[in-house]
Tab-separated table of C-alpha atoms in Angstrom:
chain	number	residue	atom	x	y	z
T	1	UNK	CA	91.930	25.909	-30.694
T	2	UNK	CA	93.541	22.958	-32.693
T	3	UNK	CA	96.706	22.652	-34.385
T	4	UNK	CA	95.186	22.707	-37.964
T	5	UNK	CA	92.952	25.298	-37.226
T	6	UNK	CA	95.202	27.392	-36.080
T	7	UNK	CA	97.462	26.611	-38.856
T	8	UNK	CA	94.946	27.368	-41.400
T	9	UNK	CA	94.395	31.083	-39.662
T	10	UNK	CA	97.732	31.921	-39.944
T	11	UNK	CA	97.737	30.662	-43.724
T	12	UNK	CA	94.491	33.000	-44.733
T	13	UNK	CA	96.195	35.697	-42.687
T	14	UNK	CA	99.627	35.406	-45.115
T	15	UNK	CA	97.141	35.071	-48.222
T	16	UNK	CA	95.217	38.206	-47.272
T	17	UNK	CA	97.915	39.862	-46.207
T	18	UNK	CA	99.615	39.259	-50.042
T	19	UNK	CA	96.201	40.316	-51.451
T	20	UNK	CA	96.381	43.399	-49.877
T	21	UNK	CA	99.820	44.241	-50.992
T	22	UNK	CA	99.824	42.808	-54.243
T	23	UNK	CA	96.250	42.227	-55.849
T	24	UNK	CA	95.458	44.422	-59.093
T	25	UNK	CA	91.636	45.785	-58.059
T	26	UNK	CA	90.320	44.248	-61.667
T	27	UNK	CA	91.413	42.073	-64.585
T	28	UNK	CA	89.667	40.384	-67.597
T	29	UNK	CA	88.860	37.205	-67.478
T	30	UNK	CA	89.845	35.658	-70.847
T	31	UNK	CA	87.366	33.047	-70.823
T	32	UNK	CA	84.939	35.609	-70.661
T	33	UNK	CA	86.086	37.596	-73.656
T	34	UNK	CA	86.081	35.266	-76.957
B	1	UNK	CA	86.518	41.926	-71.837
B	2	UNK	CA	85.373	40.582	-68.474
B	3	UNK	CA	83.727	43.658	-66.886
B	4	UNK	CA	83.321	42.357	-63.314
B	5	UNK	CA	85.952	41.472	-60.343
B	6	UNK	CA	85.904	38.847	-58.015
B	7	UNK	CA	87.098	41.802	-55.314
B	8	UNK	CA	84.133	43.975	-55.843
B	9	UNK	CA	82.308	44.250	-52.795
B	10	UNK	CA	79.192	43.881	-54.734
B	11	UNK	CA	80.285	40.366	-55.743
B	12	UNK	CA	81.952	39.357	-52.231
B	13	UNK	CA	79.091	41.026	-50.314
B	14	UNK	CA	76.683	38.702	-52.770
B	15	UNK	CA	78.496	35.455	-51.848
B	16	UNK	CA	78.971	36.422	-47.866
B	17	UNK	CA	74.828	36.646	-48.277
B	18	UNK	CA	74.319	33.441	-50.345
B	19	UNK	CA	76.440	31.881	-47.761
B	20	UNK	CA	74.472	32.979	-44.656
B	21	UNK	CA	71.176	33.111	-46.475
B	22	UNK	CA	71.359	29.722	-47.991
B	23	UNK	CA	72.640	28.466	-44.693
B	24	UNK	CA	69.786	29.618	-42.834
B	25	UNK	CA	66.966	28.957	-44.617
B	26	UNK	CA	65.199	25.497	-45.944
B	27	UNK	CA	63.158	24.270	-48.590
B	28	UNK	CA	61.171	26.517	-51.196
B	29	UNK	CA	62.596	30.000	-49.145
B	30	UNK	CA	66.143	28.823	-49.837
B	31	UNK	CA	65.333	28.056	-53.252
B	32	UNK	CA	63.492	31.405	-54.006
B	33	UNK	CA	66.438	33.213	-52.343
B	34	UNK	CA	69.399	31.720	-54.532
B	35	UNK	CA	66.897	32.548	-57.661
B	36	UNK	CA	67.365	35.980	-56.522
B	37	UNK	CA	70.482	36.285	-55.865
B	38	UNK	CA	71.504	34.428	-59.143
B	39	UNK	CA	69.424	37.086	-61.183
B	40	UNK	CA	70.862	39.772	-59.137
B	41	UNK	CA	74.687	39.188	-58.967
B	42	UNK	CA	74.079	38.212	-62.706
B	43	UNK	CA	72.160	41.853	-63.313
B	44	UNK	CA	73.876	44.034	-61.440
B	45	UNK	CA	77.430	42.498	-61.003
B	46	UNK	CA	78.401	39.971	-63.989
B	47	UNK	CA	75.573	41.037	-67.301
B	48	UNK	CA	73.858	43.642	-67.068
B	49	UNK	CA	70.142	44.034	-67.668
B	50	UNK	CA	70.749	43.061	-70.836
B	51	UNK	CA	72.772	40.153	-70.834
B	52	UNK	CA	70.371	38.826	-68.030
B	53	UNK	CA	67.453	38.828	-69.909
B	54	UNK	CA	69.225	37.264	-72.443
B	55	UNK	CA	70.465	34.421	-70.813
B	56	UNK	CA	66.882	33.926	-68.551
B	57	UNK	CA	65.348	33.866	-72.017
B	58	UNK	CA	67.598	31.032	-73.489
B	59	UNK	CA	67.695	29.285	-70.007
B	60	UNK	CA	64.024	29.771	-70.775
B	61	UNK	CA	63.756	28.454	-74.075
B	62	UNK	CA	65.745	25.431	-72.826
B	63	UNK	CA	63.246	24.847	-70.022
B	64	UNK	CA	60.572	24.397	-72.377
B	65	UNK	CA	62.432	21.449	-74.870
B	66	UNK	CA	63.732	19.792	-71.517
B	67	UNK	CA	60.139	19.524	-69.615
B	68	UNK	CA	59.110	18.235	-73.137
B	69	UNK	CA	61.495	16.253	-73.422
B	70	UNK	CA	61.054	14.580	-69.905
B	71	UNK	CA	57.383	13.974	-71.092
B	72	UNK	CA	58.594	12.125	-73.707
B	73	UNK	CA	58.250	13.653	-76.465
B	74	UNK	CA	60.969	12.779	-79.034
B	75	UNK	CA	60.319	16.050	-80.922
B	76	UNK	CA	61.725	17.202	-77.954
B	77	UNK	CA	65.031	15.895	-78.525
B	78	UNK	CA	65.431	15.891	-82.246
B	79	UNK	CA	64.239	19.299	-83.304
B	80	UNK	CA	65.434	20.994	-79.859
B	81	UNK	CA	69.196	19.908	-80.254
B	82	UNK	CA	69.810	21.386	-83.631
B	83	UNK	CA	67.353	24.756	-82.574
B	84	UNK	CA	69.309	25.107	-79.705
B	85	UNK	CA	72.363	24.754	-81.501
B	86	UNK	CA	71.382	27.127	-84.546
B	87	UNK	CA	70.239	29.642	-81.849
B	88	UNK	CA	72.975	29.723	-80.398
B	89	UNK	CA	74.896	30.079	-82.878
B	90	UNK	CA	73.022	32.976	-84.345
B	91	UNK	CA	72.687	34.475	-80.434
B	92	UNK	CA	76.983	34.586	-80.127
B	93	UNK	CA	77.383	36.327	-83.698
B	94	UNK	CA	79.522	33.551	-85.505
B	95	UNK	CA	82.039	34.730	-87.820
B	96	UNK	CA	80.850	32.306	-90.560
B	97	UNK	CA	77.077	33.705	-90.291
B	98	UNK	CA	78.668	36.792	-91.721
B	99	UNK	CA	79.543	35.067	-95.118
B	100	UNK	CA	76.165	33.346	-95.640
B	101	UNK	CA	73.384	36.402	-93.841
B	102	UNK	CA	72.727	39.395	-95.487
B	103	UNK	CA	74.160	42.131	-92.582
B	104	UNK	CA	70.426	43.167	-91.878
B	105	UNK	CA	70.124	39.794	-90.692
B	106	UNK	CA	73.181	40.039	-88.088
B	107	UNK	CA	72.942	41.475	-84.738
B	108	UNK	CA	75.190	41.570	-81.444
B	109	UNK	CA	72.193	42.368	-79.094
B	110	UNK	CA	72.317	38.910	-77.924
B	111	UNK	CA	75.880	38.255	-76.896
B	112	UNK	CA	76.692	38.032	-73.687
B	113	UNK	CA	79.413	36.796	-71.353
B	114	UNK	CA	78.726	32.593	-70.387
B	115	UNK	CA	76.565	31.904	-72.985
B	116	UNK	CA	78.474	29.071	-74.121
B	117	UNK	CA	79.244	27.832	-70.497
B	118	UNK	CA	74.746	27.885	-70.351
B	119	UNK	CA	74.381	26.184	-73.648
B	120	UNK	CA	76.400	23.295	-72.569
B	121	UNK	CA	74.446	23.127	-69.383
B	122	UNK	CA	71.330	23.103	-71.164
B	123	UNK	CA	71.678	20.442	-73.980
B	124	UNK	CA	73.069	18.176	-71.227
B	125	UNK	CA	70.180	18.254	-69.690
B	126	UNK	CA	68.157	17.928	-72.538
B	127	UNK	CA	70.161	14.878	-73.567
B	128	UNK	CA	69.689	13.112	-70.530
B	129	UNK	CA	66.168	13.874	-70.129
B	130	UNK	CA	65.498	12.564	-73.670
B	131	UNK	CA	67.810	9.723	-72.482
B	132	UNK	CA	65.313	9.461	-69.260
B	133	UNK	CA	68.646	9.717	-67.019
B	134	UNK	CA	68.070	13.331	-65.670
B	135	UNK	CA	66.110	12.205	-62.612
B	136	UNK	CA	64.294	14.570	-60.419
B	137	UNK	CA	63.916	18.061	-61.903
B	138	UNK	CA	61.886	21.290	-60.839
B	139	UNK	CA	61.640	24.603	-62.555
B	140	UNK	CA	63.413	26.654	-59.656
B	141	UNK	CA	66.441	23.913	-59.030
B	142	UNK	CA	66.697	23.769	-63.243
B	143	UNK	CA	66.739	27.852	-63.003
B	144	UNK	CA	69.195	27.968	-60.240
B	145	UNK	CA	71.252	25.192	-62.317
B	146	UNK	CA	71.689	27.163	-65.052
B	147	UNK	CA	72.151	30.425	-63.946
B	148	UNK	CA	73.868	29.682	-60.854
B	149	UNK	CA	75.855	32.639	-60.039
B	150	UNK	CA	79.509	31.755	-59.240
B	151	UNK	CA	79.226	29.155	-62.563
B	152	UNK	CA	77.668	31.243	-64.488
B	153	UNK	CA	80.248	33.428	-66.364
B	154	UNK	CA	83.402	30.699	-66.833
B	155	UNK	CA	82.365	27.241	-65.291
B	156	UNK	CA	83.356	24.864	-64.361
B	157	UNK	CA	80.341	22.979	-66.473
B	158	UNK	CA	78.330	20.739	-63.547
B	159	UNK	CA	76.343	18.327	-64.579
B	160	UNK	CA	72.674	19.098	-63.423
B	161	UNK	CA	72.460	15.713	-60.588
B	162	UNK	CA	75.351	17.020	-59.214
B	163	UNK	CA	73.958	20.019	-58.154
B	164	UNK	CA	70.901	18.382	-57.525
B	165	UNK	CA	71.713	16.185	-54.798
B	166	UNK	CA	74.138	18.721	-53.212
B	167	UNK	CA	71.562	21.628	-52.950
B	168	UNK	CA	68.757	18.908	-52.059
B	169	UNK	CA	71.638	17.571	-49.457
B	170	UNK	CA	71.686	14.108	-50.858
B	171	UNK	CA	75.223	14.982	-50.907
B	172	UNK	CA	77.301	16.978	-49.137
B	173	UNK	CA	79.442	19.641	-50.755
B	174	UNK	CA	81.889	20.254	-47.763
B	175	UNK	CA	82.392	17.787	-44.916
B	176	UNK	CA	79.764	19.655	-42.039
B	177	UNK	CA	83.584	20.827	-39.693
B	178	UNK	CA	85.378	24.001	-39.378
B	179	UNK	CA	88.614	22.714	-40.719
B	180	UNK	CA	86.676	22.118	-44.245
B	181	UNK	CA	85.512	25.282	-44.091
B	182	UNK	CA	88.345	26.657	-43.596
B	183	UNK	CA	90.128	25.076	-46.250
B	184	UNK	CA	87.421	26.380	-48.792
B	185	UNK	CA	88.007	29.879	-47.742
B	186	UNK	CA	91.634	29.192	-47.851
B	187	UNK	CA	90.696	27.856	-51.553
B	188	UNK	CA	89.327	31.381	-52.589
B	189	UNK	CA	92.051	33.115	-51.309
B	190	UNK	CA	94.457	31.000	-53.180
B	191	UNK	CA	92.844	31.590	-56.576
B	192	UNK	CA	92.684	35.132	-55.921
B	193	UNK	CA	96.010	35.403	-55.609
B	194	UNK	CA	96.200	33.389	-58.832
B	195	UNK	CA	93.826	35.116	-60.454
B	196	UNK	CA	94.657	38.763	-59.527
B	197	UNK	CA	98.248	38.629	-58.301
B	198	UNK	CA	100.264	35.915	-59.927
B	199	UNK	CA	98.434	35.930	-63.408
B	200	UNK	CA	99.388	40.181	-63.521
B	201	UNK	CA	103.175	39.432	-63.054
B	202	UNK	CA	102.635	37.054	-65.512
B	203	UNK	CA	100.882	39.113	-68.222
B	204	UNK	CA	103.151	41.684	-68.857
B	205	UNK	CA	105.620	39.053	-70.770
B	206	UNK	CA	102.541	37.253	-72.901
B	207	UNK	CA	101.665	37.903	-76.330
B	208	UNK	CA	98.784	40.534	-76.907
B	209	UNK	CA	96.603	40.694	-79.752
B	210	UNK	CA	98.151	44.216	-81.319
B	211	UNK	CA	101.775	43.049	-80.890
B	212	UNK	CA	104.417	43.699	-83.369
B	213	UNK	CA	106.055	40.541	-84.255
B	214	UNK	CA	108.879	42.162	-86.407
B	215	UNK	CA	109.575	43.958	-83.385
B	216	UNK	CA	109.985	40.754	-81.989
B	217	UNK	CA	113.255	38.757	-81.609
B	218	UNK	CA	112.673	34.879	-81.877
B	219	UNK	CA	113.607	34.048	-78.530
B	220	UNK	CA	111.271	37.283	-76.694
B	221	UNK	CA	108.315	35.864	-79.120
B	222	UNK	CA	108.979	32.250	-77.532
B	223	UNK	CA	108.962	33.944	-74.173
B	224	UNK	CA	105.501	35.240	-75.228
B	225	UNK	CA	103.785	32.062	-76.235
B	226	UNK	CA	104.640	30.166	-73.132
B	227	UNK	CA	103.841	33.580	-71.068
B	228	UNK	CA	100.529	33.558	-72.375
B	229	UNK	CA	100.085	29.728	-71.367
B	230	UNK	CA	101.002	30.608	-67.618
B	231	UNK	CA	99.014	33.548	-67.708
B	232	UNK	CA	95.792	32.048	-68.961
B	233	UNK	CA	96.176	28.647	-66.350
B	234	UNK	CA	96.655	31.329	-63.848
B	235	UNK	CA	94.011	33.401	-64.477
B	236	UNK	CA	91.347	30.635	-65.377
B	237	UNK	CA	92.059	28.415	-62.369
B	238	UNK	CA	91.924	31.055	-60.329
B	239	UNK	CA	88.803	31.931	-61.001
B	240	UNK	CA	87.874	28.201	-60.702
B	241	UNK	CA	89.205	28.152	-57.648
B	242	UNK	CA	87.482	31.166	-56.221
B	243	UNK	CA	84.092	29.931	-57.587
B	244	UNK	CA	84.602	25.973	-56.074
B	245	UNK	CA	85.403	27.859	-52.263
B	246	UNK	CA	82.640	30.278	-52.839
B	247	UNK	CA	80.031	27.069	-53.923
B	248	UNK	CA	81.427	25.129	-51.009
B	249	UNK	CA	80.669	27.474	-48.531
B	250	UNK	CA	76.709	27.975	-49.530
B	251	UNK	CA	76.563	24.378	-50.556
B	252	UNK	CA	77.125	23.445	-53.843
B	253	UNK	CA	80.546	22.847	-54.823
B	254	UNK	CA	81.730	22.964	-58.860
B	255	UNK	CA	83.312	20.607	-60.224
B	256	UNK	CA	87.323	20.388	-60.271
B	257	UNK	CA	88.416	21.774	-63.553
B	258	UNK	CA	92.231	21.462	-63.057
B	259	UNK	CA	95.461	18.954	-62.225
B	260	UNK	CA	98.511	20.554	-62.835
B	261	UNK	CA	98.506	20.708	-66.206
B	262	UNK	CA	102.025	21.821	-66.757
B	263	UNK	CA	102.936	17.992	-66.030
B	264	UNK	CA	100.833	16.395	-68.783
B	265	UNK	CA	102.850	13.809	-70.455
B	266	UNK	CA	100.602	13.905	-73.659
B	267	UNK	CA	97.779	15.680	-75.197
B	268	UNK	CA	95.319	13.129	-73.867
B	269	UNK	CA	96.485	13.477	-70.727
B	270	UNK	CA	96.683	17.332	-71.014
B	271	UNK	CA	92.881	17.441	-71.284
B	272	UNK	CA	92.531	15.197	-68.258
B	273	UNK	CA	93.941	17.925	-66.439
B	274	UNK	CA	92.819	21.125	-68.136
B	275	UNK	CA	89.485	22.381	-67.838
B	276	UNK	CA	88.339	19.219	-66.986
B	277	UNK	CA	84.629	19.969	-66.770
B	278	UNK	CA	84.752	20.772	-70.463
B	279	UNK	CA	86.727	17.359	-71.343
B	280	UNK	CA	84.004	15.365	-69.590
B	281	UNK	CA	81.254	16.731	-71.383
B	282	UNK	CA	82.754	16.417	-74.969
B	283	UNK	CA	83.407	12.963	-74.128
B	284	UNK	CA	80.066	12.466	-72.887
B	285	UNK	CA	78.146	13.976	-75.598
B	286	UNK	CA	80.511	14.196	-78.605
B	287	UNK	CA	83.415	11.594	-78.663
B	288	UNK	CA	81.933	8.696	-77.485
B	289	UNK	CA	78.555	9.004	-79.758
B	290	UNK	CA	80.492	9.343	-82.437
B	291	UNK	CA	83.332	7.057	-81.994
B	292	UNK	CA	80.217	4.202	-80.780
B	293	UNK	CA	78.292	6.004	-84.747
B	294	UNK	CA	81.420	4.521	-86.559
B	295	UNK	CA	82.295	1.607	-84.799
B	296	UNK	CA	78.438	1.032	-86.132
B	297	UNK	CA	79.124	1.697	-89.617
B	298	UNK	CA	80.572	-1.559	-91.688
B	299	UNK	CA	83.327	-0.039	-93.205
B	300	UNK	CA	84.723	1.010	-89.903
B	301	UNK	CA	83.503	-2.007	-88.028
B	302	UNK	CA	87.241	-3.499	-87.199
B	303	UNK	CA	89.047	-0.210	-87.688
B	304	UNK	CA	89.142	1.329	-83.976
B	305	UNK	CA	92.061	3.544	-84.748
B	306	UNK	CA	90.771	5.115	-87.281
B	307	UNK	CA	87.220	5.804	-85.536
B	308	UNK	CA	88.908	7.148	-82.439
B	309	UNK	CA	90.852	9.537	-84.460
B	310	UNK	CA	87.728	10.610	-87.028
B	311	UNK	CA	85.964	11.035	-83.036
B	312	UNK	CA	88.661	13.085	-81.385
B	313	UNK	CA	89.115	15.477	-84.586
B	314	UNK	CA	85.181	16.109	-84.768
B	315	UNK	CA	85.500	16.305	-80.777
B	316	UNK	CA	88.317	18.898	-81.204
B	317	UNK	CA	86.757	20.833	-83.492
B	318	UNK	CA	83.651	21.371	-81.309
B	319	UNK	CA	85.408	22.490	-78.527
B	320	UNK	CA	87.533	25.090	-80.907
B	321	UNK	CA	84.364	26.831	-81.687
B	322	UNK	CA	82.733	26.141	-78.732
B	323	UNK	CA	85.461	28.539	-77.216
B	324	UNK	CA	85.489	30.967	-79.502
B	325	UNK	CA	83.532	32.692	-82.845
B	326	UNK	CA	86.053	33.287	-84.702
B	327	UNK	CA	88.064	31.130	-87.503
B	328	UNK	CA	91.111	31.283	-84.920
B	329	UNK	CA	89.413	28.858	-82.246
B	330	UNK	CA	88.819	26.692	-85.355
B	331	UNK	CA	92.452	26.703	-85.812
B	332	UNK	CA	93.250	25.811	-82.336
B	333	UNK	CA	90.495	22.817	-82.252
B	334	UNK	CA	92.297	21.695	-85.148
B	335	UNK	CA	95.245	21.849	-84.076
B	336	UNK	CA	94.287	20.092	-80.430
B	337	UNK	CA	92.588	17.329	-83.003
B	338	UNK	CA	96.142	17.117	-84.724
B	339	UNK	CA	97.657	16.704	-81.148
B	340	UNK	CA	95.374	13.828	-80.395
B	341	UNK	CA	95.520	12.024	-83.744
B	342	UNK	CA	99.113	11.982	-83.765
B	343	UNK	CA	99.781	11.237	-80.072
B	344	UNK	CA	96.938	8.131	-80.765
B	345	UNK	CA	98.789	6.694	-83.520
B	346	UNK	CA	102.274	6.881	-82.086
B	347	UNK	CA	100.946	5.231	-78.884
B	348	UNK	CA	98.978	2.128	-80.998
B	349	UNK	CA	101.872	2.002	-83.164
B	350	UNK	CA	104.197	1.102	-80.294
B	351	UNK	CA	102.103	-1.052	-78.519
B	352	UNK	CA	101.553	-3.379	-81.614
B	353	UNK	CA	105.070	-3.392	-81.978
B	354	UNK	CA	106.315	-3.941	-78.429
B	355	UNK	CA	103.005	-4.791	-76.998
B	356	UNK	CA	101.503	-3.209	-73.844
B	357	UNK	CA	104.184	-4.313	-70.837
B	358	UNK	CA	107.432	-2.647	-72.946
B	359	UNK	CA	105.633	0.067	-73.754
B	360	UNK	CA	104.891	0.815	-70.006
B	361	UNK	CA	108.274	0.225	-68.985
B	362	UNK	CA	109.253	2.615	-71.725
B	363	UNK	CA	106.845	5.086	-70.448
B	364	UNK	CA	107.811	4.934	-66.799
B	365	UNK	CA	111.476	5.637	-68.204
B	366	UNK	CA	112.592	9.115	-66.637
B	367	UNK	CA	114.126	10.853	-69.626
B	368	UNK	CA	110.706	9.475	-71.684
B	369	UNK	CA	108.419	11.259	-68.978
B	370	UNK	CA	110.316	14.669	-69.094
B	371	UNK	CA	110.175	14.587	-72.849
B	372	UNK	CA	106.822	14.017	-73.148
B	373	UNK	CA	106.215	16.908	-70.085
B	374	UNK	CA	108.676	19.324	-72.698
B	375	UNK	CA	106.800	18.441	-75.775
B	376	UNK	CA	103.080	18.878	-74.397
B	377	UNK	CA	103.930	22.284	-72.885
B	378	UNK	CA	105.345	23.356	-76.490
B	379	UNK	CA	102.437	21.801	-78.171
B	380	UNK	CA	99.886	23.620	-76.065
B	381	UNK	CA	101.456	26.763	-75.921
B	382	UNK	CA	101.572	26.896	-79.554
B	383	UNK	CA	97.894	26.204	-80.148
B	384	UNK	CA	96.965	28.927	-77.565
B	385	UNK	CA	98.867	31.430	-79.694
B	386	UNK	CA	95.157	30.793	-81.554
B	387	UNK	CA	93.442	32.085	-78.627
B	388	UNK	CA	95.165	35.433	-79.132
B	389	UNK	CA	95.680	36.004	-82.579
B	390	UNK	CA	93.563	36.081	-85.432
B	391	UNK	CA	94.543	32.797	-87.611
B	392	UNK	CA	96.769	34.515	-90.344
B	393	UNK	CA	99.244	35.858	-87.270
B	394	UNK	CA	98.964	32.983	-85.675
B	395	UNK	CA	100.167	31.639	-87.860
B	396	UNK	CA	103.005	34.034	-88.966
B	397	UNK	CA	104.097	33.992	-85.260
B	398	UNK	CA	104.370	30.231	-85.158
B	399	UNK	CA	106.534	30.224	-88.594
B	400	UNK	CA	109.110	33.096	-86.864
B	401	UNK	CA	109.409	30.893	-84.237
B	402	UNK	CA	110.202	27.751	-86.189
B	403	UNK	CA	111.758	29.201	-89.562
């Protein structure tokens, strides 16, 4: 596997990894509420 | 307000099958299978039953004065535009119909979540099919246009051809390696962390519709306004961001509808990098006719200024209550039109007085930049207090802050 690639794997592994931790399961939208 | 999350398995599990379905299939099946999933993400995830039938009748509606239109028919065109517009208007429940119907008149049956994002979508292509510039057109890639899932509920506002030739694969959303792949799933993880991590932190410090502002010291209420600014870049671009990976994996990428705008050096240039998709088609369709309307007139034949800044208020207006019913997005349209006019003036002012090479030297000067990076961010986080609260508090809020 190439350098980038394998970069970019690592990266969506942090990102999902943060999700996980961190993400609230819903929020509004405020463009969808005027 | 929203009702539906990007994280819902419903939604994800609808995108992981547009992505393989759409991948896998050609031609009329591929076609017929986005139109389904469309109207079912849209029923079941995003609208409801309700709010789906709603928007398949308008997208209907809109059908029917575009095919007419692309038959030539100028009727098409000139009694379509304003029955759209009145429709729509009477369809989203504007404040002002309240002063001029009798209540037995009024309903909120039809008001649904993207209307406004679909409206636009549909008078552009009724414009440019009365303008004979909307090219090749079919009933399913119109339907899958308009009520194209991940676009659907906030944008970003494509312009029909470009999802045209992408879907048709005249263009190509994604280059065809895993890198760019890759990077679009990177892109949806990004804006979920905008949109569901960052923007939370965020929104605990913004103002809020119900806040005391007595309560408030001057400072915390400062803190709030520019809060609110993060918080809504944050939680919009995120969502833009999800949407654009989501539409590059299945093959049709939205539009970009953001460039830092924290760095805009003016209010011109803030709307070159805020929800650009929007900018593009007020320019299209509102500034430029009527800046080119006045230019026309005699009066205003060799007074440019002025028809630029007549232009950009009636441009600025639309998009206030495009955003919004009530008289607070007027406000903030207003205000954005004030922003343009004044930032306009200042700028033709100094070039007639220095002409055009000082006054990009002065410009490029550091201390000039920052300033005009300090002033914008003040500028738009006061107008966005009008995206929170109603005009009068808006107002009251802006005059604690500056009295």
């Amino acid at each position: 596997m190439s350098r980038p690639v394998l970069l970019r794997l690592l990266l969506i592994a942090v990102m999902l990894f943060v999700l996980l931790l961190f993400a609230k399961a819903e929020v509004d939208f405020v463009y969808t509420g005027f | 307000m929203s009702g539906f999350s990007l994280l819902s398995i419903g939604i994800l599990g609808s995108s992981v099958a547009a992505i393989v379905l759409l991948g896998a299939t050609k031609g009329r099946l591929r076609a017929v299978l986005f139109l389904a999933i469309n109207l079912a993400v849209l029923g079941r995830y995003v609208l409801g039953v309700r709010g789906t039938l709603v928007a398949v009748g308008f997208a209907v509606i809109g059908f029917v004065l575009v095919e007419l239109a692309r038959r030539g028919r100028k009727q098409a065109m000139t009694f379509g535009a304003p029955l759209l517009i009145v429709l729509f208007i009477y369809m989203q429940d504007y404040e002002l119909l309240h002063f001029v119907l009798p209540d037995s008149m009024l309903t909120r049956i039809f008001v649904t979540v993207g209307l406004s994002f679909l409206f636009f979508k549909i008078l552009h292509c009724l414009i440019e099919a009365a303008s004979g510039t909307l090219g090749r057109f079919g009933p399913i890639d119109y339907f899958n246009y308009a009520l194209n899932f991940t676009t659907f509920a906030m944008g970003p506002i494509q312009r029909f051809g470009d999802f045209r030739d992408q879907w048709d694969g005249t263009t190509r959303a994604i280059p065809p390696t895993l890198v760019a792949h890759l990077d679009a799933v990177i892109r949806i993880l990004g804006g979920m962390i905008k949109a569901y991590v960052l923007a939370e932190w965020v929104l605990p410090y913004a103002m809020y519709p119900g806040m005391e502002l007595d309560a408030m010291s001057r400072t915390e209420l400062l803190v709030r306004v520019y809060a609110f600014n993060v918080y809504l870049y944050l939680n919009f671009a995120g969502y833009c961001d999800v949407v654009i990976g989501i539409g590059s994996l299945f093959g049709v990428r939205p539009p970009e509808n953001f460039d830092l705008p924290f760095i805009a050096r003016n209010a011109s240039d803030f709307w070159q990098r805020q929800h650009i998709s929007l900018t593009k088609w007020l320019t299209d369709y509102v500034f430029t006719p009527t800046f080119r309307w006045f230019l026309r007139q005699d009066s205003m034949r060799t007074r440019a200024l002025l028809s630029a800044n007549i232009a950009l208020v009636v441009t600025m207006f639309v998009s206030g209550i495009w955003h919004g019913t009530t008289m607070n997005f007027l406000v903030f349209g207003l205000l954005h039109g004030l922003y343009q006019v004044v930032y306009r003036t200042w700028d033709s002012v100094l070039q007639k007085k220095w002409g055009k090479k000082k006054l990009r030297k002065f410009r490029e000067k550091w201390w000039v930049h920052g300033l005009g990076i300090v002033i914008t961010f003040n500028a738009v986080s006061f107008a966005f207090v009008f995206f929170q609260l109603d005009a009068k508090k808006g107002f009251e809020l802006l005059w604690r802050i500056v009295s």
